Structure formats: C-alpha cells, structure tokens
Short mmCIF file of C-alpha atoms and ligand atoms in Angstrom, two decimals:
data_model
loop_
_atom_site.label_atom_id
_atom_site.label_comp_id
_atom_site.label_asym_id
_atom_site.label_seq_id
_atom_site.Cartn_x
_atom_site.Cartn_y
_atom_site.Cartn_z
CA UNK A 256 0.85 -16.70 43.98
CA UNK A 257 3.59 -16.00 46.34
CA UNK A 258 7.31 -14.93 46.33
CA UNK A 259 9.45 -15.45 48.95
CA UNK A 260 13.33 -14.61 49.06
CA UNK A 261 14.38 -16.14 52.07
CA UNK A 262 18.01 -14.76 54.01
CA UNK A 263 19.62 -16.55 57.43
CA UNK A 264 15.87 -17.70 59.13
CA UNK A 265 13.99 -14.96 58.02
CA UNK A 266 12.93 -13.58 54.68
CA UNK A 267 10.44 -11.25 52.17
CA UNK A 268 7.24 -12.64 51.29
CA UNK A 269 5.84 -10.46 48.23
CA UNK A 270 2.55 -11.08 46.85
CA UNK A 271 2.02 -11.93 43.08
CA UNK A 272 -0.47 -11.31 40.87
CA UNK A 273 1.17 -13.24 37.63
CA UNK A 274 4.39 -13.64 36.38
CA UNK A 275 4.96 -11.56 33.21
CA UNK A 276 8.43 -12.89 31.83
CA UNK A 277 10.99 -15.47 32.28
CA UNK A 278 14.66 -15.96 30.91
CA UNK A 279 17.47 -18.42 31.36
CA UNK A 280 21.24 -17.50 30.11
CA UNK A 281 23.97 -16.70 32.51
CA UNK A 282 21.16 -15.92 34.84
CA UNK A 283 17.28 -16.92 35.84
CA UNK A 284 16.16 -13.72 35.38
CA UNK A 285 12.26 -13.21 36.31
CA UNK A 286 10.04 -10.26 36.12
CA UNK A 287 6.62 -10.31 38.23
CA UNK A 288 3.58 -8.24 38.92
CA UNK A 289 2.95 -8.50 42.38
CA UNK A 290 0.13 -6.93 44.05
CA UNK A 291 0.89 -3.57 46.06
CA UNK A 292 4.67 -2.88 45.26
CA UNK A 293 3.97 -2.74 41.41
CA UNK A 294 6.38 -4.88 39.23
CA UNK A 295 9.41 -6.83 40.43
CA UNK A 296 12.33 -7.94 38.78
CA UNK A 297 13.71 -10.74 40.65
CA UNK A 298 17.60 -12.27 39.22
CA UNK A 299 19.00 -15.82 40.71
CA UNK A 300 16.29 -15.48 43.45
CA UNK A 301 16.77 -12.42 44.75
CA UNK A 302 14.90 -9.25 44.90
CA UNK A 303 16.71 -6.85 41.93
CA UNK A 304 14.28 -3.80 42.45
CA UNK A 305 10.63 -3.19 43.00
CA UNK A 306 8.62 0.25 41.12
CA UNK A 307 7.50 0.23 44.76
CA UNK A 308 11.19 1.74 45.97
CA UNK A 309 13.54 1.03 42.92
CA UNK A 310 14.62 5.35 43.59
CA UNK A 311 15.61 4.70 47.19
CA UNK A 312 18.25 2.11 45.77
CA UNK A 313 19.12 3.34 42.66
CA UNK A 314 18.83 7.63 43.56
CA UNK A 315 21.33 7.25 46.57
CA UNK A 316 23.58 4.88 44.15
CA UNK A 317 24.13 7.52 41.89
CA UNK A 318 23.28 10.99 42.81
CA UNK A 319 25.45 10.36 46.51
CA UNK A 320 28.77 10.08 43.81
CA UNK A 321 27.78 12.46 41.07
CA UNK A 322 26.88 15.07 43.46
CA UNK A 323 30.27 14.57 45.65
CA UNK A 324 32.23 14.72 42.83
CA UNK A 325 33.68 17.93 41.33
CA UNK A 326 32.59 18.06 37.88
CA UNK A 327 31.06 14.23 36.57
CA UNK A 328 31.34 14.29 32.95
CA UNK A 329 32.53 11.36 32.14
CA UNK A 330 30.02 7.65 34.00
CA UNK A 331 31.32 4.30 34.27
CA UNK A 332 28.23 1.96 35.65
CA UNK A 333 28.91 -1.49 35.91
CA UNK A 334 25.77 -3.55 35.67
CA UNK A 335 22.51 -1.89 35.69
CA UNK A 336 21.22 -3.51 33.04
CA UNK A 337 17.38 -2.70 34.18
CA UNK A 338 18.68 0.55 33.10
CA UNK A 339 17.44 2.52 36.60
CA UNK A 340 20.81 3.84 37.64
CA UNK A 341 21.06 5.14 33.97
CA UNK A 342 18.25 7.33 34.04
CA UNK A 343 19.46 8.98 37.05
CA UNK A 344 22.73 9.61 35.65
CA UNK A 345 21.11 10.94 33.20
CA UNK A 346 19.32 13.61 35.32
CA UNK A 347 23.06 15.48 35.11
CA UNK A 348 25.15 17.14 32.83
CA UNK A 349 26.88 14.27 31.45
CA UNK A 350 28.65 13.57 27.86
CA UNK A 351 29.16 10.19 28.12
CA UNK A 352 28.04 7.50 29.72
CA UNK A 353 29.16 3.69 29.14
CA UNK A 354 27.25 1.07 30.96
CA UNK A 355 29.10 -2.60 30.62
CA UNK A 356 26.49 -5.48 31.35
CA UNK A 357 27.65 -9.20 31.29
CA UNK A 358 24.51 -10.35 30.29
CA UNK A 359 22.49 -8.73 27.51
CA UNK A 360 18.93 -10.52 28.93
CA UNK A 361 18.69 -8.27 31.63
CA UNK A 362 18.64 -5.24 29.39
CA UNK A 363 16.58 -6.40 27.03
CA UNK A 364 13.90 -8.25 29.40
CA UNK A 365 14.13 -4.65 31.54
CA UNK A 366 13.36 -2.36 28.28
CA UNK A 367 10.39 -4.89 27.96
CA UNK A 368 8.77 -5.33 30.18
CA UNK A 369 9.96 -3.85 33.14
CA UNK A 370 10.41 -0.16 31.39
CA UNK A 371 12.11 1.89 34.43
CA UNK A 372 14.73 3.28 31.53
CA UNK A 373 12.48 6.23 30.80
CA UNK A 374 14.17 5.64 27.59
CA UNK A 375 17.84 6.37 29.30
CA UNK A 376 19.32 3.32 26.59
CA UNK A 377 18.46 5.26 23.39
CA UNK A 378 20.21 8.06 25.35
CA UNK A 379 22.68 9.20 22.26
CA UNK A 380 24.84 9.90 25.03
CA UNK A 381 24.68 6.61 26.69
CA UNK A 382 27.11 3.55 24.93
CA UNK A 383 25.93 0.47 26.01
CA UNK A 384 28.69 -2.64 26.39
CA UNK A 385 28.11 -5.96 26.82
CA UNK A 386 30.84 -7.36 28.51
CA UNK A 387 32.27 -8.32 31.90
CA UNK A 388 32.50 -5.42 34.25
CA UNK A 389 35.96 -6.79 35.62
CA UNK A 390 37.80 -7.47 32.54
CA UNK A 391 36.48 -4.52 30.97
CA UNK A 392 38.15 -2.10 33.06
CA UNK A 393 41.03 -3.83 32.76
CA UNK A 394 41.84 -1.70 29.55
CA UNK A 395 39.42 1.18 29.66
CA UNK A 396 39.64 4.67 29.31
CA UNK A 397 39.23 6.98 32.90
CA UNK A 398 36.04 8.11 34.04
CA UNK A 399 34.85 10.89 36.63
CA UNK A 400 32.80 8.41 38.71
CA UNK A 401 32.52 4.60 38.15
CA UNK A 402 29.25 3.24 39.72
CA UNK A 403 28.85 -0.42 39.98
CA UNK A 404 25.18 -1.37 40.63
CA UNK A 405 25.71 -5.34 41.17
CA UNK A 406 23.94 -8.62 42.12
CA UNK A 407 25.03 -9.77 44.86
CA UNK A 408 28.24 -11.13 44.79
CA UNK A 409 27.60 -14.43 44.85
CA UNK A 410 28.32 -16.07 41.06
CA UNK A 411 28.91 -13.67 38.30
CA UNK A 412 29.30 -10.40 40.48
CA UNK A 413 31.69 -12.43 42.81
CA UNK A 414 34.70 -10.36 40.93
CA UNK A 415 33.55 -7.38 40.97
CA UNK A 416 34.26 -7.43 45.12
CA UNK A 417 37.99 -8.59 44.63
CA UNK A 418 41.30 -6.48 45.81
CA UNK A 419 41.98 -6.33 42.16
CA UNK A 420 39.03 -5.06 41.11
CA UNK A 421 38.56 -2.13 43.32
CA UNK A 422 42.49 -0.99 42.74
CA UNK A 423 41.80 -1.06 39.08
CA UNK A 424 38.52 0.88 39.48
CA UNK A 425 40.31 3.62 42.19
CA UNK A 426 42.82 4.12 39.47
CA UNK A 427 40.27 5.06 36.46
CA UNK A 428 38.30 7.50 38.57
CA UNK A 429 37.84 10.69 40.42
CA UNK A 430 34.93 8.45 42.44
CA UNK A 431 33.93 5.07 42.68
CA UNK A 432 30.61 4.03 44.34
CA UNK A 433 28.95 0.01 44.84
CA UNK A 434 26.75 -1.26 46.43
CA UNK A 435 27.53 -2.88 49.54
CA UNK A 436 25.50 -5.42 50.69
CA UNK A 437 23.13 -5.84 53.84
CA UNK A 438 25.53 -4.97 56.73
CA UNK A 439 22.92 -6.48 58.98
CA UNK A 440 22.03 -9.49 56.59
CA UNK A 441 25.41 -10.49 54.70
CA UNK A 442 27.64 -10.22 57.83
CA UNK A 443 30.11 -12.02 55.72
CA UNK A 444 30.02 -10.70 52.57
CA UNK A 445 29.90 -6.80 53.83
CA UNK A 446 32.90 -7.85 55.80
CA UNK A 447 35.02 -9.50 52.96
CA UNK A 448 33.76 -6.02 50.82
CA UNK A 449 35.39 -3.64 53.37
CA UNK A 450 38.69 -5.65 53.44
CA UNK A 451 39.15 -6.05 50.07
CA UNK A 452 38.52 -1.93 49.70
CA UNK A 453 40.58 -0.79 52.39
CA UNK A 454 43.34 -0.13 50.19
CA UNK A 455 40.66 2.74 48.15
CA UNK A 456 41.53 6.41 49.40
CA UNK A 457 39.00 7.87 51.77
CA UNK A 458 36.71 4.92 51.45
CA UNK A 459 33.34 5.62 53.00
CA UNK A 460 30.21 3.64 53.89
CA UNK A 461 27.00 5.13 53.67
CA UNK A 462 23.41 3.80 54.22
CA UNK A 463 19.80 3.50 53.09
CA UNK A 464 16.63 2.08 53.58
CA UNK A 465 15.73 -0.24 51.33
CA UNK A 466 12.33 -1.83 52.55
CA UNK A 467 12.48 -4.55 49.56
CA UNK A 468 16.05 -5.31 50.40
CA UNK A 469 17.46 -7.59 53.23
CA UNK A 470 16.02 -6.20 56.10
CA UNK A 471 15.75 -3.29 54.35
CA UNK A 472 19.33 -1.80 55.78
CA UNK A 473 21.35 -1.48 52.52
CA UNK A 474 25.11 -0.21 52.42
CA UNK A 475 26.73 1.53 49.73
CA UNK A 476 31.28 1.92 49.55
CA UNK A 477 32.46 5.26 48.33
CA UNK A 478 36.02 6.29 47.28
CA UNK A 479 38.35 8.88 45.66
CA UNK A 480 38.44 12.65 45.37
CA UNK A 481 34.41 12.69 47.13
CA UNK A 482 33.69 15.69 49.32
CA UNK A 483 30.43 17.12 50.99
CA UNK A 484 31.78 20.37 49.56
CA UNK A 485 30.15 19.89 46.60
CA UNK A 486 26.77 18.44 47.15
CA UNK A 487 24.32 21.62 47.42
CA UNK A 488 25.73 23.28 44.35
CA UNK A 489 25.15 19.77 42.26
CA UNK A 490 21.76 19.26 43.75
CA UNK A 491 20.77 22.69 42.75
CA UNK A 492 20.76 21.26 39.04
CA UNK A 493 18.81 18.20 39.55
CA UNK A 494 16.72 19.32 42.31
CA UNK A 495 13.12 18.39 41.70
CA UNK A 496 13.72 15.40 39.97
CA UNK A 497 14.08 13.02 42.81
CA UNK A 498 12.11 11.37 44.92
CA UNK A 499 13.71 10.37 47.69
CA UNK A 500 17.45 11.82 47.67
CA UNK A 501 18.13 15.79 48.72
CA UNK A 502 21.47 16.95 50.34
CA UNK A 503 19.98 16.06 53.97
CA UNK A 504 19.32 12.85 52.80
CA UNK A 505 23.39 12.43 51.98
CA UNK A 506 24.48 14.40 54.77
CA UNK A 507 22.61 11.87 57.03
CA UNK A 508 23.72 8.49 55.27
CA UNK A 509 26.48 9.01 55.96
CA UNK A 510 25.99 9.09 59.92
CA UNK A 511 26.36 5.09 61.11
CA UNK A 512 25.27 3.95 64.28
CA UNK A 513 27.57 2.72 66.72
CA UNK A 514 27.61 -0.84 66.01
CA UNK A 515 28.25 -0.64 62.40
CA UNK A 516 31.07 2.38 63.27
CA UNK A 517 32.68 -0.15 65.21
CA UNK A 518 32.35 -2.44 62.09
CA UNK A 519 33.96 -0.91 59.32
CA UNK A 520 36.60 0.83 61.83
CA UNK A 521 37.45 -2.97 62.94
CA UNK A 522 37.89 -4.55 59.39
CA UNK A 523 40.48 -1.25 58.83
N1 AG3 B 828 20.99 -4.81 42.85
C1 AG3 B 828 21.71 -5.00 44.88
C2 AG3 B 828 20.44 -5.77 45.21
C3 AG3 B 828 20.90 -7.03 45.63
C4 AG3 B 828 19.52 -7.17 46.48
N2 AG3 B 828 20.13 -8.58 47.35
C5 AG3 B 828 19.05 -9.55 47.43
N3 AG3 B 828 18.00 -9.20 47.36
N4 AG3 B 828 19.65 -10.31 48.21
C6 AG3 B 828 20.18 -3.79 42.77
C7 AG3 B 828 20.49 -4.65 40.86
C8 AG3 B 828 19.56 -2.96 40.84
N5 AG3 B 828 19.74 -1.69 39.86
#
C-alpha cells in the first residue's frame, strides 16, 4: 500500500507496511508504519511527521526561538499534540511549559502509538490544556516564548494565522515562533502569513530542509526580542542533546536565497 500526499501537480509517495491506528473526531488522524521512514503521522491527509525526519522540524521550531531568547523560563506551545516540540522545549532549563491542543485525540493517539514525546507529557513542569489556542491566548498569562506547532492553515488551524492572533501573541511573549508553510508549494498561504504577521516587531523568516514536507523546503516566522547574540551561550546547555540543530545551522537558516528575500520584502 502507498500513502500519497498531493500538492499542486506533484506530491510525495511513502510506501506503507501497515496502518497502526486511526481516529476521527475534530480531525482525521492516522498513524502508519512505513517501509523506510519509521512511523508516520497524518492529519486530514497531510504528513505531519515521520520518525525519519521529525527532529529536523521540531529542533528548528523550538531551539531557534529558545536559543534566541535571553532567558526562556516560561513557554507556551500551541498545537504540538504529538509531543515532539514539547520534548525539545524540555531540554532547556524551563520552569513551566503549557501545551494547548485543540484535539485531544492527537495527544492520546501519539502517546499510545507514536511515542516521540519520550515521556514529556508526564514531566512535572508541563501543563496540558485542551482548548482552541486562538481563544486561549486572549486571556492567558505572558510567556517568555510562544511556539506555534500547527497543521496547515486550513480548517482548525486557520485562526492561528490571522492578524489578531499574531498581534495578541506579540503582546504576550518576548519571542514568538510559528511554522509558516512551504514558500514554494504553498505560495499563497505563505504570502498571507507574511502579510498577517507584518505587524510583529523584528519579524524574520528562517528556513529548513524537512524531507517529507512539500518539496522539502519549510519556513518559520520568528519575532520579538530575539537575537543571535544569545545563541552560542544557550546552545552550550543543550549541546549533545540535538541531532540536527547547532548554532551554524541556526545562523544559516536566516540566509535566504534571492527569490525568497524578494518575496519577503515585497509583502512587507
Ligand atoms: N505541522 C506542520 C507540518 C505541516 C505539513 N504540511 C503538509 N504536509 N501539507 C507539523 C506538526 C508536527 N508536530
């Protein structure tokens, strides 16, 4: 059996050994055993992660903002029910991490059938809230770092990419970071994200290769009081605990090719 995710006139094919589990609630969640990528998590037909390359994504989404922040003690993760981002945040000297996930099934299925959290959900520093992240931020406390680990901005995740959401997150965090889609395949979504987040202070784009995401090139938005100046110092505390991330990868992720630089400048 093959799993295929189609984009615009192209796609990704992954050979499946078997389907491990499925749940249908707010979203359709499927977990597969694949022939060459380990386990695969699919939500509403779209690849969310494979064991083969999830650390490329989660390490960039988490360590870039965490290491760019002077002192990150209190962290909010919106989405991220598979526990990968949570696992990475807990590698830092944090005192409190709140994870707000709209779909309880993502957490339950991931804990039971995926296991990439490495026990992160049980850590005493962690509080799990099952709620719409968009609503949660309206009345929550402030955090040092807010990280958005969502699905594509269609359906339940759409409100996590609107102007008001970005404005509230800017108000409630020192450093904000969100995954921001493929600038190649999902050009319209990417442009919309750029426009809607333009109000944020010091907003920059960084990129990473994530082999199982649309055409491999993925983007992230970071904003607020982030700086390269803290990166090496903060990295020393997590050195040896990452598989993909290091300070060189961090700095180079901000070196955008000419076409992408233009794209970002045009929208601002
Ligand atoms: N969420 C962002 C990946 C979305 C991939 N999109 C796609 N395949 N069309 C990842 C969540 C993992 N914690």
